[in-house]
Amino acid sequence: MSDREINVVIVGISIAGMTVAKAVAALSKQGYPNLRVTAIDKNEYYYHAIGAPRAVVDKEFSKKLLIPLKTLLRSSELDPEDPKHQFIQASVVSVTKNSVVLSDGQTIAFDYLVLSTGARNKVPAHYQGPTVADAQRHMSLINDNVQRAKDILIVGGGPVGVEIAGEIAFAFKDKNVTLVHSAERLLPLNFKPGLSNGAVDKLERLGVKVVLNERIGIPSDTKFDCSIRPLTLSGSSGAKYSSDLQILTTGITYESDYLRDLETALNVSLRHSNGSIKVKPTLQLDCDSMSNVFVPGDVNSLPAGAKYAVKAKEQAVSVASNLALMIKQGFDIDQKNAPDLSEYTGGEMNMILVPIGKELGVFQALGIAFGKSFVGNFMSSKMKAKDYFVSKFAAEFES
Ligand SMILES: Cc1cc2nc3c(=O)[nH]c(=O)nc-3n(C[C@H](O)[C@H](O)[C@H](O)COP(=O)(O)OP(=O)(O)OC[C@H]3O[C@@H](n4cnc5c(N)ncnc54)[C@H](O)[C@@H]3O)c2cc1C
Ligand SMILES: *[C@@H]1O[C@H](CO)[C@@H](O)[C@H](O)[C@H]1NC(C)=O
Ligand SMILES: *[C@@H]1O[C@H](CO)[C@@H](O)[C@H](O)[C@H]1NC(C)=O
Ligand SMILES: *[C@@H]1O[C@H](CO)[C@@H](O)[C@H](O)[C@H]1NC(C)=O
């Protein structure tokens, strides 16, 4: 092994990026002192999206979901005070064959690149701003509006819509909450019908009006920014839905626009039309001349049923071990002496725990759905509804 520096650049420091960053930093202490990690995120904090449903109704809790990356990195192998590794708060706007370009024009060279920029939900599941203070201000506005609203329409009955409906109805007994979903049952269709039946039942116990098989027509100028805006929308059945605050929980935006220049330069398409980044089974970028680029987490082209933190983490573990193989072998992209990398075979999520307010919830594992049963309530309130795993994730990242 030569003494040359090996630069591993990781863009997007959340579940996937943090996991790879920590593994590579650990490797640098195990006989690879010339390994350097550069961790880049556009925000100064890790955003714990999993807890967003509670944040919508609880201002104090919303602050807990914004954990400064400096704090997380300092207590891990990736000490930002260690001059070898660094954290840069900046947006990556472009990628070349051997560097990433930041919004201020600065370029950072890489030998290995990890793209873990995720996929964005809409507000309130995703509240924004580069600093903790910005994001807190944004959520605080949303909290005030939700508190003032009388009739709330939630469009989309996936886990995010169900959890938000449950939190609002549990926290504010006097509001009209309507949840409208286009499919015949709530929650992803790879889970059992009993899970949906239980979710409908438990939401209705909290006073939520649930409408299935109904597609809401959305005029293109509809904002869905969680402001107070009296609006009447029509469903495919012809029914009208009047509300003063609307929440849209369908559709995600892949964070991958920074690949456009590279696509032009290489004259290839590195992304699907929905913006997801194409990957090989090894989670390498699907581009033979750039086999030193890996894409774990929500931003890659694995099916929608893999867009879970649990899966992002599994993928990151697989990427970290493939990266370690390449680094140990002294992979050289021009000599094409690539080691045998392992393929990621994690598939789709087959377990789910969905809180419906603080006391109710539904749960499926090992092919058994606990819908109407008290088991879902018990699992949810004991395991998830207290803090939506925020302390667990923070502790895991810090160690
Ligand atoms: C409301 C809600 C509830 C959820 N509940 C669960 C659950 O219970 N269980 C579960 O397993 N999963 C859950 N998920 C899914 C989970 O949050 C995601 O699967 C997970 O966050 C994906 O992690 P990631 O690291 O791939 O990307 P993300 O968490 O999306 O992070 C991407 C990072 O990249 C950064 N970034 C983006 N673009 C750039 C750029 N151009 N330059 C620099 N940085 C950039 C972002 O700032 C961000 O930090 C939930 C999601 C939501 C929205
Ligand atoms: C809820 O809706 C009903 C009609 O469906 C209406 O009578 C009632 O005033 C509404 N309550 C609130 C708090 O807006
Ligand atoms: C780009 O690729 C397409 C087909 O993939 C080809 O037709 C075209 O000539 C290429 N353009 C350049 C400039 O190489
Ligand atoms: C985006 O496209 C890819 C490839 O066609 C697909 O696997 C993925 O499920 C799509 N994403 C969503 C959210 O539909």
XYZ file of N, CA and C in Angstrom, residues 139-386:
744
model
N -40.754 24.854 11.663
C -41.687 23.957 12.328
C -42.582 24.705 13.295
N -42.061 25.749 13.915
C -42.852 26.510 14.864
C -44.053 27.169 14.157
N -43.851 27.664 12.951
C -44.952 28.222 12.149
C -45.990 27.142 11.856
N -45.502 25.960 11.467
C -46.410 24.848 11.165
C -47.216 24.486 12.420
N -46.526 24.386 13.566
C -47.207 24.055 14.825
C -48.325 25.052 15.110
N -48.046 26.357 14.945
C -49.061 27.380 15.228
C -50.255 27.226 14.292
N -49.986 26.962 13.017
C -51.084 26.808 12.054
C -51.933 25.581 12.365
N -51.276 24.465 12.680
C -52.028 23.241 12.988
C -52.895 23.485 14.225
N -52.351 24.209 15.185
C -53.110 24.504 16.397
C -54.339 25.364 16.091
N -54.204 26.311 15.161
C -55.317 27.222 14.826
C -56.347 26.565 13.922
N -55.931 25.617 13.082
C -56.845 25.043 12.083
C -57.992 24.297 12.750
N -59.174 24.325 12.086
C -60.327 23.590 12.635
C -60.600 22.327 11.837
N -60.468 22.462 10.510
C -60.728 21.321 9.627
C -59.451 20.990 8.879
N -58.890 19.821 9.125
C -57.615 19.456 8.508
C -57.834 18.286 7.562
N -57.389 18.472 6.318
C -57.495 17.401 5.319
C -56.103 16.802 5.111
N -55.986 15.493 5.259
C -54.711 14.817 5.013
C -54.892 13.932 3.793
N -54.091 14.155 2.768
C -54.192 13.387 1.534
C -53.070 12.357 1.518
N -53.423 11.071 1.444
C -52.403 10.023 1.398
C -52.382 9.213 2.672
N -52.759 7.918 2.584
C -52.838 7.071 3.775
C -51.732 6.046 3.872
N -50.517 6.433 3.499
C -49.349 5.599 3.793
C -48.996 5.788 5.266
N -47.866 5.212 5.705
C -47.502 5.344 7.122
C -47.422 6.797 7.581
N -46.908 7.681 6.727
C -46.742 9.083 7.141
C -48.108 9.738 7.361
N -49.052 9.519 6.436
C -50.386 10.099 6.572
C -51.129 9.548 7.782
N -51.033 8.232 7.975
C -51.720 7.593 9.112
C -51.148 8.120 10.438
N -49.815 8.206 10.520
C -49.208 8.662 11.774
C -49.543 10.124 12.056
N -49.513 10.970 11.035
C -49.829 12.393 11.244
C -51.293 12.548 11.664
N -52.192 11.829 10.986
C -53.616 11.901 11.345
C -53.810 11.482 12.804
N -53.155 10.396 13.200
C -53.285 9.901 14.574
C -52.762 10.911 15.590
N -51.603 11.502 15.308
C -51.019 12.468 16.248
C -51.916 13.692 16.403
N -52.436 14.216 15.292
C -53.263 15.432 15.368
C -54.561 15.126 16.124
N -55.193 13.994 15.778
C -56.468 13.670 16.420
C -56.281 13.382 17.911
N -55.159 12.767 18.266
C -54.907 12.464 19.669
C -54.644 13.747 20.465
N -53.880 14.666 19.868
C -53.483 15.882 20.590
C -54.606 16.911 20.648
N -55.442 16.961 19.597
C -56.503 17.986 19.532
C -57.853 17.311 19.299
N -58.574 17.063 20.381
C -59.836 16.311 20.258
C -60.911 17.111 19.518
N -60.753 18.429 19.461
C -61.838 19.269 18.936
C -61.692 19.587 17.444
N -60.716 18.998 16.769
C -60.557 19.302 15.342
C -61.216 18.234 14.479
N -61.647 18.652 13.294
C -62.099 17.668 12.308
C -60.890 17.243 11.490
N -60.525 15.990 11.576
C -59.411 15.478 10.777
C -59.962 14.467 9.777
N -59.694 14.710 8.483
C -60.150 13.791 7.450
C -58.931 13.229 6.725
N -58.865 11.912 6.610
C -57.751 11.253 5.916
C -58.318 10.594 4.651
N -57.845 11.030 3.484
C -58.361 10.492 2.225
C -57.243 9.736 1.510
N -57.561 8.523 1.072
C -56.540 7.658 0.471
C -57.068 7.073 -0.836
N -56.233 7.003 -1.854
C -56.711 6.575 -3.175
C -56.868 5.052 -3.288
N -56.137 4.283 -2.494
C -56.211 2.822 -2.615
C -57.358 2.267 -1.756
N -57.579 0.939 -1.873
C -58.702 0.348 -1.137
C -58.359 0.100 0.325
N -57.073 0.208 0.657
C -56.756 0.104 2.074
C -55.555 0.982 2.431
N -55.465 1.320 3.718
C -54.389 2.167 4.215
C -53.067 1.399 4.254
N -51.974 2.118 4.315
C -50.623 1.567 4.507
C -50.179 0.803 3.254
N -48.873 0.522 3.108
C -48.393 -0.088 1.865
C -49.085 -1.421 1.605
N -49.360 -1.709 0.341
C -50.187 -2.868 -0.010
C -49.457 -4.195 0.176
N -48.139 -4.173 0.432
C -47.461 -5.437 0.707
C -47.726 -5.924 2.136
N -48.403 -5.088 2.941
C -48.788 -5.551 4.274
C -50.226 -6.077 4.239
N -50.614 -6.853 5.273
C -51.909 -7.552 5.288
C -53.097 -6.593 5.389
N -54.239 -7.003 4.802
C -55.453 -6.184 4.922
C -55.824 -5.917 6.383
N -55.545 -6.881 7.254
C -55.902 -6.705 8.669
C -55.197 -5.507 9.299
N -54.029 -5.179 8.788
C -53.288 -4.030 9.321
C -54.066 -2.754 9.018
N -54.554 -2.669 7.777
C -55.335 -1.501 7.379
C -56.651 -1.435 8.153
N -57.336 -2.576 8.258
C -58.608 -2.585 8.995
C -58.415 -2.066 10.420
N -57.330 -2.493 11.037
C -57.048 -2.035 12.395
C -56.751 -0.545 12.434
N -56.010 -0.072 11.442
C -55.652 1.358 11.413
C -56.912 2.208 11.232
N -57.816 1.765 10.336
C -59.065 2.513 10.131
C -59.831 2.572 11.449
N -59.971 1.409 12.080
C -60.711 1.303 13.341
C -60.132 2.233 14.410
N -58.815 2.223 14.549
C -58.185 3.000 15.618
C -58.199 4.496 15.317
N -58.051 4.848 14.037
C -58.160 6.272 13.677
C -59.579 6.755 13.975
N -60.573 5.931 13.634
C -61.968 6.338 13.864
C -62.257 6.475 15.363
N -61.603 5.639 16.166
C -61.781 5.783 17.623
C -61.299 7.146 18.098
N -60.319 7.729 17.390
C -59.833 9.060 17.761
C -60.630 10.154 17.048
N -61.653 9.760 16.298
C -62.500 10.764 15.651
C -62.070 11.147 14.237
N -61.064 10.454 13.672
C -60.627 10.764 12.305
C -61.640 10.186 11.318
N -62.000 10.974 10.303
C -62.865 10.472 9.242
C -61.952 9.890 8.162
N -62.077 8.577 7.892
C -61.205 7.919 6.915
C -61.998 7.620 5.641
N -61.488 8.053 4.505
C -62.151 7.800 3.226
C -61.179 7.034 2.324
N -61.583 5.825 1.906
C -60.727 5.008 1.037
C -61.235 5.066 -0.403
N -60.441 4.566 -1.345
C -60.847 4.513 -2.756
C -61.241 5.878 -3.299
N -60.601 6.905 -2.822
C -60.969 8.257 -3.237
C -59.706 9.028 -3.619
N -59.680 9.486 -4.861
C -58.507 10.239 -5.323
C -58.851 11.721 -5.342
N -58.112 12.500 -4.575
C -58.378 13.939 -4.493
C -57.742 14.629 -5.707
N -58.527 15.433 -6.401
C -57.986 16.218 -7.513
C -57.222 17.407 -6.952
N -55.997 17.551 -7.406
C -55.162 18.604 -6.834
C -54.789 19.615 -7.910
N -55.396 20.803 -7.888
C -55.019 21.843 -8.865
C -53.516 22.128 -8.754
N -52.890 22.396 -9.896
C -51.420 22.478 -9.898
C -50.894 23.632 -9.042
N -51.742 24.636 -8.745
C -51.238 25.754 -7.932
C -51.476 25.536 -6.429
N -51.935 24.335 -6.043
C -52.161 24.069 -4.613
C -50.809 24.005 -3.898
N -50.719 24.727 -2.768
C -49.389 24.881 -2.156
C -49.005 23.796 -1.153
N -49.907 23.303 -0.359
C -49.574 22.307 0.663
C -48.359 22.722 1.494
N -48.386 23.986 1.982
C -47.267 24.449 2.793
C -47.657 24.557 4.269
N -48.802 23.965 4.627
C -49.264 23.988 6.013
C -49.597 25.398 6.502
N -50.009 26.265 5.610
C -50.542 27.537 6.081
C -52.060 27.392 6.197
N -52.694 28.351 6.864
C -54.154 28.325 6.976
C -54.709 28.850 5.666
N -55.436 27.996 4.950
C -55.929 28.374 3.625
C -57.234 27.630 3.360
N -58.386 28.299 3.550
C -59.656 27.616 3.294
C -59.720 27.169 1.838
N -60.053 25.891 1.643
C -59.968 25.320 0.300
C -60.958 24.171 0.194
N -61.642 24.080 -0.954
C -62.510 22.933 -1.195
C -61.956 22.141 -2.364
N -61.663 20.876 -2.130
C -61.121 20.010 -3.185
C -62.148 18.923 -3.491
N -62.095 18.404 -4.737
C -63.053 17.369 -5.132
C -62.378 16.016 -5.175
N -63.134 14.998 -4.779
C -62.641 13.630 -4.873
C -63.141 12.978 -6.148
N -62.548 11.837 -6.507
C -62.952 11.130 -7.730
C -64.407 10.648 -7.648
N -64.957 10.511 -6.443
C -66.355 10.080 -6.276
C -67.323 11.228 -6.526
N -66.762 12.444 -6.621
C -67.612 13.614 -6.772
C -67.807 14.357 -5.455
N -67.427 13.716 -4.350
C -67.575 14.371 -3.038
C -66.636 15.570 -2.928
N -67.061 16.567 -2.129
C -66.245 17.770 -1.911
C -65.632 17.714 -0.508
N -64.405 18.196 -0.395
C -63.712 18.201 0.895
C -63.276 19.625 1.215
N -63.935 20.223 2.190
C -63.570 21.582 2.597
C -62.670 21.501 3.820
N -61.624 22.317 3.830
C -60.704 22.314 4.966
C -60.055 23.681 5.061
N -59.461 23.965 6.209
C -58.707 25.224 6.284
C -57.194 24.969 6.371
N -56.793 23.686 6.434
C -55.360 23.359 6.351
C -55.225 22.004 5.674
N -54.337 21.916 4.708
C -54.211 20.696 3.911
C -52.788 20.129 4.047
N -52.718 18.819 4.195
C -51.415 18.153 4.310
C -51.331 17.070 3.239
N -50.299 17.139 2.414
C -50.116 16.137 1.359
C -48.962 15.214 1.765
N -49.232 13.919 1.847
C -48.171 12.996 2.301
C -47.741 12.039 1.198
N -48.194 12.257 -0.024
C -47.786 11.353 -1.106
C -46.657 11.983 -1.912
N -45.874 11.129 -2.542
C -44.836 11.621 -3.452
C -43.572 12.034 -2.723
N -42.442 11.576 -3.242
C -41.156 11.988 -2.682
C -40.314 12.604 -3.805
N -39.390 13.471 -3.410
C -38.494 14.106 -4.386
C -37.077 13.603 -4.142
N -36.551 12.865 -5.093
C -35.185 12.368 -4.950
C -34.200 13.538 -5.037
N -33.237 13.571 -4.136
C -32.224 14.641 -4.119
C -31.055 14.210 -4.994
N -31.154 14.458 -6.290
C -30.118 13.940 -7.201
C -29.795 14.881 -8.352
N -30.308 16.119 -8.307
C -30.089 17.056 -9.432
C -28.609 17.337 -9.682
N -27.796 17.171 -8.658
C -26.367 17.451 -8.800
C -25.691 16.509 -9.801
N -26.396 15.458 -10.261
C -25.778 14.536 -11.238
C -25.959 14.992 -12.683
N -26.711 16.088 -12.864
C -27.039 16.493 -14.235
C -25.789 16.782 -15.080
N -24.828 17.540 -14.516
C -23.613 17.888 -15.279
C -22.840 16.635 -15.690
N -22.769 15.683 -14.763
C -22.027 14.450 -15.051
C -22.729 13.651 -16.151
N -24.037 13.632 -16.108
C -24.796 12.937 -17.159
C -24.501 13.557 -18.520
N -24.424 14.875 -18.546
C -24.118 15.569 -19.799
C -22.694 15.243 -20.242
N -21.758 15.317 -19.280
C -20.347 15.089 -19.619
C -20.121 13.661 -20.144
N -20.796 12.686 -19.533
C -20.598 11.283 -19.918
C -21.579 10.848 -21.008
N -22.541 11.718 -21.314
C -23.612 11.389 -22.261
C -24.304 10.068 -21.882
N -24.667 9.966 -20.588
C -25.429 8.803 -20.132
C -26.499 9.296 -19.176
N -27.504 8.447 -18.945
C -28.479 8.820 -17.940
C -28.203 7.986 -16.697
N -27.877 8.669 -15.617
C -27.517 7.994 -14.367
C -28.727 7.845 -13.465
N -29.866 8.437 -13.882
C -31.071 8.427 -13.040
C -32.287 7.974 -13.835
N -33.266 7.423 -13.111
C -34.563 7.141 -13.728
C -35.325 8.453 -13.877
N -36.451 8.391 -14.610
C -37.200 9.636 -14.843
C -37.737 10.222 -13.538
N -37.946 9.398 -12.498
C -38.420 9.963 -11.224
C -37.283 10.547 -10.376
N -36.054 10.495 -10.881
C -34.935 11.135 -10.182
C -34.102 10.191 -9.342
N -34.547 8.936 -9.183
C -33.770 7.997 -8.372
C -32.482 7.610 -9.115
N -31.416 7.388 -8.363
C -30.115 7.107 -8.975
C -29.978 5.605 -9.250
N -29.631 5.277 -10.497
C -29.525 3.868 -10.903
C -28.320 3.209 -10.235
N -28.544 2.038 -9.649
C -27.449 1.310 -9.003
C -27.367 -0.125 -9.507
N -26.155 -0.686 -9.374
C -25.959 -2.118 -9.617
C -26.336 -2.864 -8.336
N -26.441 -4.209 -8.403
C -26.792 -4.962 -7.182
C -25.795 -4.745 -6.035
N -24.572 -4.305 -6.365
C -23.578 -4.022 -5.321
C -23.780 -2.637 -4.714
N -24.794 -1.903 -5.195
C -25.070 -0.513 -4.806
C -24.010 0.452 -5.313
N -23.188 -0.004 -6.297
C -22.338 0.938 -7.023
C -23.211 1.696 -8.006
N -22.811 2.926 -8.316
C -23.483 3.676 -9.365
C -23.470 2.830 -10.634
N -24.595 2.792 -11.347
C -24.678 1.957 -12.551
C -23.994 2.666 -13.721
N -22.641 2.671 -13.659
C -21.839 3.374 -14.656
C -20.439 2.776 -14.577
N -20.059 1.973 -15.589
C -18.826 1.190 -15.490
C -17.576 2.036 -15.288
N -17.565 3.257 -15.819
C -16.358 4.069 -15.672
C -16.308 4.771 -14.313
N -17.333 4.549 -13.481
C -17.306 5.179 -12.148
C -17.669 4.165 -11.062
N -16.917 3.050 -11.058
C -17.232 1.990 -10.100
C -16.759 2.338 -8.690
N -16.132 3.500 -8.528
C -15.725 3.964 -7.193
C -16.797 4.830 -6.541
N -18.025 4.806 -7.092
C -19.124 5.598 -6.526
C -20.220 4.656 -6.021
N -20.641 4.860 -4.775
C -21.689 4.022 -4.164
C -22.894 4.879 -3.789
N -24.079 4.255 -3.837
C -25.316 5.011 -3.598
C -26.251 4.239 -2.646
N -26.017 4.337 -1.324
C -26.929 3.676 -0.385
C -28.090 4.599 0.030
N -29.191 4.021 0.472
C -30.275 4.805 1.074
C -31.376 5.200 0.113
N -32.238 6.088 0.578
C -33.482 6.424 -0.123
C -33.277 6.969 -1.534
N -32.103 7.533 -1.837
C -31.920 8.187 -3.138
C -31.731 7.183 -4.278
N -31.445 5.920 -3.961
C -31.170 4.975 -5.048
C -32.446 4.402 -5.650
N -32.279 3.612 -6.711
C -33.428 3.178 -7.507
C -34.067 1.881 -7.007
N -33.725 1.429 -5.803
C -34.425 0.252 -5.272
C -35.907 0.604 -5.107
N -36.779 -0.390 -5.103
C -38.219 -0.107 -5.079
C -38.661 0.708 -3.872
N -39.829 1.343 -4.027
C -40.361 2.205 -2.971
C -40.467 1.451 -1.635
N -40.660 0.127 -1.698
C -40.780 -0.671 -0.477
C -39.476 -0.796 0.296
N -38.407 -0.178 -0.225
C -37.133 -0.197 0.498
C -36.794 1.164 1.105
N -37.717 2.125 1.013
C -37.423 3.482 1.512
C -37.704 3.575 3.004
N -36.886 2.899 3.781
C -37.030 2.906 5.234
C -35.645 3.078 5.841
N -35.605 3.693 7.023
C -34.335 3.902 7.710
C -33.612 2.576 7.929
N -34.396 1.562 8.289
C -33.822 0.239 8.551
C -33.075 -0.270 7.302
N -33.669 -0.056 6.138
C -33.075 -0.510 4.870
C -31.882 0.372 4.486
N -32.019 1.689 4.708
C -30.922 2.618 4.398
C -29.675 2.199 5.181
N -29.897 1.820 6.429
C -28.791 1.414 7.291
C -28.172 0.104 6.787
N -28.996 -0.886 6.480
C -28.496 -2.161 5.947
C -27.664 -1.931 4.682
N -28.183 -1.084 3.810
C -27.476 -0.810 2.555
C -26.128 -0.148 2.844
N -26.123 0.762 3.829
C -24.885 1.457 4.171
C -23.845 0.480 4.728
N -24.295 -0.493 5.503
C -23.378 -1.496 6.045
C -22.763 -2.298 4.889
N -23.586 -2.645 3.897
C -23.101 -3.380 2.739
C -22.100 -2.541 1.928
N -22.430 -1.262 1.741
C -21.525 -0.358 1.020
C -20.203 -0.221 1.778
N -20.268 -0.074 3.090
C -19.042 0.105 3.877
C -18.134 -1.112 3.730
N -18.709 -2.315 3.672
C -17.838 -3.489 3.577
C -17.263 -3.611 2.160
N -18.031 -3.240 1.147
C -17.487 -3.228 -0.214
C -16.372 -2.186 -0.362
N -16.590 -1.019 0.233
C -15.572 0.034 0.195
C -14.285 -0.450 0.862
N -14.447 -1.112 2.005
C -13.278 -1.605 2.734
C -12.493 -2.597 1.872
N -13.216 -3.481 1.145
C -12.547 -4.439 0.252
C -11.733 -3.711 -0.805
N -12.326 -2.707 -1.412
C -11.640 -1.966 -2.471
C -10.417 -1.222 -1.924
N -10.608 -0.616 -0.757
C -9.508 0.152 -0.159
C -8.356 -0.788 0.204
N -8.694 -1.948 0.785
C -7.659 -2.893 1.210
C -6.889 -3.441 0.017
N -7.593 -3.652 -1.051
C -6.946 -4.206 -2.246
C -6.184 -3.141 -3.038
N -6.385 -1.881 -2.681
C -5.729 -0.811 -3.422
C -6.314 -0.655 -4.803
N -7.632 -0.688 -4.853
C -8.373 -0.587 -6.110
C -7.894 0.619 -6.926
N -7.686 0.374 -8.194
C -7.266 1.457 -9.082
C -8.205 1.441 -10.271
N -8.937 2.515 -10.416
C -10.026 2.513 -11.387
C -9.538 2.262 -12.817
N -8.304 2.678 -13.128
C -7.814 2.509 -14.498
C -7.356 1.077 -14.756
N -6.826 0.435 -13.703
C -6.366 -0.945 -13.898
C -7.503 -1.955 -13.809
N -8.659 -1.490 -13.397
C -9.854 -2.341 -13.335
C -9.633 -3.621 -12.516
N -8.791 -3.537 -11.475
C -8.563 -4.735 -10.650
C -9.572 -4.787 -9.511
N -10.838 -4.735 -9.888
C -11.879 -4.657 -8.860
C -12.008 -5.977 -8.116
N -12.086 -5.934 -6.777
C -12.315 -7.163 -6.023
C -13.768 -7.617 -6.210
N -14.036 -8.853 -5.770
C -15.407 -9.358 -5.819
C -16.232 -8.675 -4.741
N -17.157 -7.865 -5.147
C -17.965 -7.146 -4.160
C -19.235 -7.942 -3.855
N -19.774 -7.717 -2.661
C -21.008 -8.448 -2.347
C -22.220 -7.634 -2.781
N -23.264 -8.366 -3.147
C -24.489 -7.722 -3.602
C -25.411 -7.501 -2.416
N -26.188 -6.421 -2.478
C -27.171 -6.155 -1.427
C -28.459 -6.892 -1.765
N -28.920 -7.747 -0.837
C -30.093 -8.566 -1.131
C -31.218 -8.314 -0.124
N -31.192 -7.160 0.502
C -32.128 -6.861 1.603
C -33.592 -6.780 1.224
N -33.896 -6.488 -0.045
C -35.294 -6.445 -0.474
C -36.121 -5.369 0.202
N -37.440 -5.619 0.247
C -38.363 -4.623 0.776
C -38.595 -4.829 2.269
N -39.139 -3.812 2.887
C -39.453 -3.863 4.313
C -40.606 -4.840 4.534
N -40.458 -5.771 5.502
C -41.547 -6.720 5.744
C -42.070 -6.643 7.174
N -41.659 -5.570 7.870
C -42.121 -5.376 9.242
C -42.518 -3.918 9.394
N -43.546 -3.625 10.139
C -43.941 -2.219 10.293
C -44.643 -2.010 11.636
N -44.364 -0.869 12.231
C -44.982 -0.485 13.502
C -45.454 0.956 13.347
N -46.764 1.144 13.356
C -47.344 2.463 13.064
C -48.121 2.983 14.269
N -47.582 3.986 14.977
C -48.345 4.572 16.083
C -49.552 5.349 15.551
N -50.652 5.293 16.303
C -51.837 6.110 16.001
C -52.129 6.882 17.281
N -51.489 8.027 17.423
C -51.508 8.753 18.689
C -50.600 8.058 19.689
N -50.663 8.512 20.952
C -49.714 7.985 21.946
C -50.088 6.609 22.479
N -51.370 6.204 22.307
C -51.814 4.971 22.977
C -52.179 3.833 22.040
N -52.506 4.163 20.788
C -52.943 3.126 19.855
C -51.870 2.907 18.783
N -52.026 1.812 18.018
C -51.080 1.582 16.938
C -51.323 0.230 16.300
N -50.744 0.007 15.126
C -50.845 -1.296 14.468
C -49.435 -1.792 14.148
N -49.314 -3.105 13.979
C -47.996 -3.719 13.915
C -48.065 -4.970 13.062
N -47.083 -5.181 12.188
C -46.986 -6.457 11.473
C -45.544 -6.931 11.475
N -45.370 -8.227 11.784
C -44.049 -8.856 11.716
C -44.244 -10.337 11.432
N -43.270 -10.947 10.757
C -43.313 -12.381 10.445
C -44.627 -12.781 9.781
N -45.184 -11.881 8.978
C -46.402 -12.191 8.235
C -47.680 -12.141 9.061
N -47.572 -11.738 10.325
C -48.771 -11.668 11.163
C -49.097 -10.197 11.443
N -50.328 -9.801 11.092
C -50.746 -8.420 11.316
C -51.488 -8.307 12.637
N -51.119 -7.305 13.446
C -51.869 -6.983 14.661
C -52.572 -5.664 14.392
N -53.766 -5.749 13.810
C -54.521 -4.567 13.408
C -55.420 -4.092 14.519
N -56.583 -4.736 14.636
C -57.538 -4.307 15.670
C -57.096 -4.741 17.072
N -56.183 -5.699 17.130
C -55.779 -6.272 18.417
C -55.040 -5.250 19.297
N -55.064 -5.493 20.618
C -54.364 -4.605 21.566
C -52.849 -4.728 21.421
N -52.386 -5.811 20.747
C -50.933 -6.023 20.637
C -50.263 -4.836 19.916
N -50.938 -4.333 18.866
C -50.404 -3.168 18.147
C -50.298 -1.962 19.065
N -51.323 -1.760 19.908
C -51.295 -0.629 20.843
C -50.133 -0.781 21.821
N -49.981 -2.015 22.319
C -48.950 -2.290 23.311
C -47.554 -2.053 22.714
N -47.326 -2.654 21.526
C -46.013 -2.511 20.870
C -45.712 -1.050 20.585
N -46.723 -0.356 20.057
C -46.501 1.026 19.679
C -46.187 1.889 20.886
N -47.020 1.788 21.933
C -46.811 2.690 23.065
C -45.537 2.334 23.825
N -45.180 1.045 23.862
C -43.961 0.660 24.592
C -42.693 0.968 23.784
N -42.772 0.758 22.442
C -41.525 0.819 21.672
C -41.323 2.097 20.878
N -42.400 2.670 20.347
C -42.175 3.735 19.374
C -42.818 5.070 19.731
N -44.039 5.023 20.285
C -44.802 6.270 20.401
C -44.240 7.229 21.447
N -43.360 6.751 22.334
C -42.802 7.666 23.336
C -41.980 8.754 22.668
